[in-house]
Amino acid sequence: AVPIELYRGEKHMDVELFMYYQGQYISYKGKGQNWTDVDTQKLTEFGVTELFVKFNSKAAHREYLEVNLVKILSRPNASIQKKALVLYELSDPMLSTIHTTPGSAEAINSASGYVRSCIKYLNDRGALPELVQLSCRNLTEHAHALHVSAYAIALAKSLGIRAYDEIFALGLGGILHDIGKSKVANEILNKAEELQNEEWLAIREHAKLGEEILGTKSIVPALSKRIVLEHHERPNGKGYPNGIKTPHPFSKMISIADAFNTLTSQKVYAPGMKPYDALKHLVVGVKGGEFDPTYLKAFVEMLSK
């Protein structure tokens, strides 16, 4: 599957595109053909959001999406809106391996390539507001990982952090922060009712499980692994899994980005808040020692620009 946004308005298709209709893949547009306004109108009317391309392997599929994402993000004439939408639409197919095969090299490579694309996208002036607008959509694991990573990268840059290795480790920590949830039962993760005590305890294990999954992965920076372990720790010592009061500064940034995106996204058990209301909620959290006041102030200022 490839999102339509990858091709909308493009000329000279580099591959043949197929539609899936009544159990069959039907050729929709041949290689070398152009995309027209008629295509957009026709597919919108039929509610088609993705087309299909033939690949020999999942790795080839991921590589194709990554190359095309980088290509679109590099185009000076492509709008920020289109870049944001393509980045968002590709979060699911590019990051799906993380939660299906969390221990695989393919999953880590996919996450790493996606973080580099996030950094590239956020180098565009005014790029973040476009992602904020998309954050009100349903809270899928992959879209959530994208937003947490992007918010944290933008926050670090606003604070003057420029070292690429540090920005990359932060972004990868954001993409992988919930990887431990791959070991938690789906019926708990997707439960609409209030969690029972044992279910809540299972959820709280995901930070430690995430660190264990990444523990032997030498290609994941140590700082990214620490972020995964600490993203639910709080300065007041009431976080988990270890109740420490001194999480790494990047872990504090991820915790703010994680909370903000969770609050503003549509969930199975609650509607999303408006960004202003979510920020007010986080300010209350600062007063209780849940979030770092310096980083939250910078986060609010960043979003208000």
GROMACS .gro file of C-alpha atoms in nm, residues 54-67 106:
model
   15
   54LYS     CA    1   0.418  -0.431  -0.656
   55PHE     CA    2   0.723  -0.505  -0.437
   56ASN     CA    3   0.928  -0.820  -0.394
   57SER     CA    4   0.972  -0.775  -0.018
   58LYS     CA    5   0.872  -0.565   0.282
   59ALA     CA    6   1.223  -0.422   0.289
   60ALA     CA    7   1.186  -0.301  -0.071
   61HIS     CA    8   0.850  -0.145   0.021
   62ARG     CA    9   1.002   0.038   0.320
   63GLU     CA   10   1.300   0.158   0.117
   64TYR     CA   11   1.073   0.286  -0.159
   65LEU     CA   12   0.860   0.484   0.087
   66GLU     CA   13   1.167   0.625   0.260
   67VAL     CA   14   1.330   0.736  -0.066
  106GLU     CA   15   1.447  -0.381   0.990
   0.00000   0.00000   0.00000
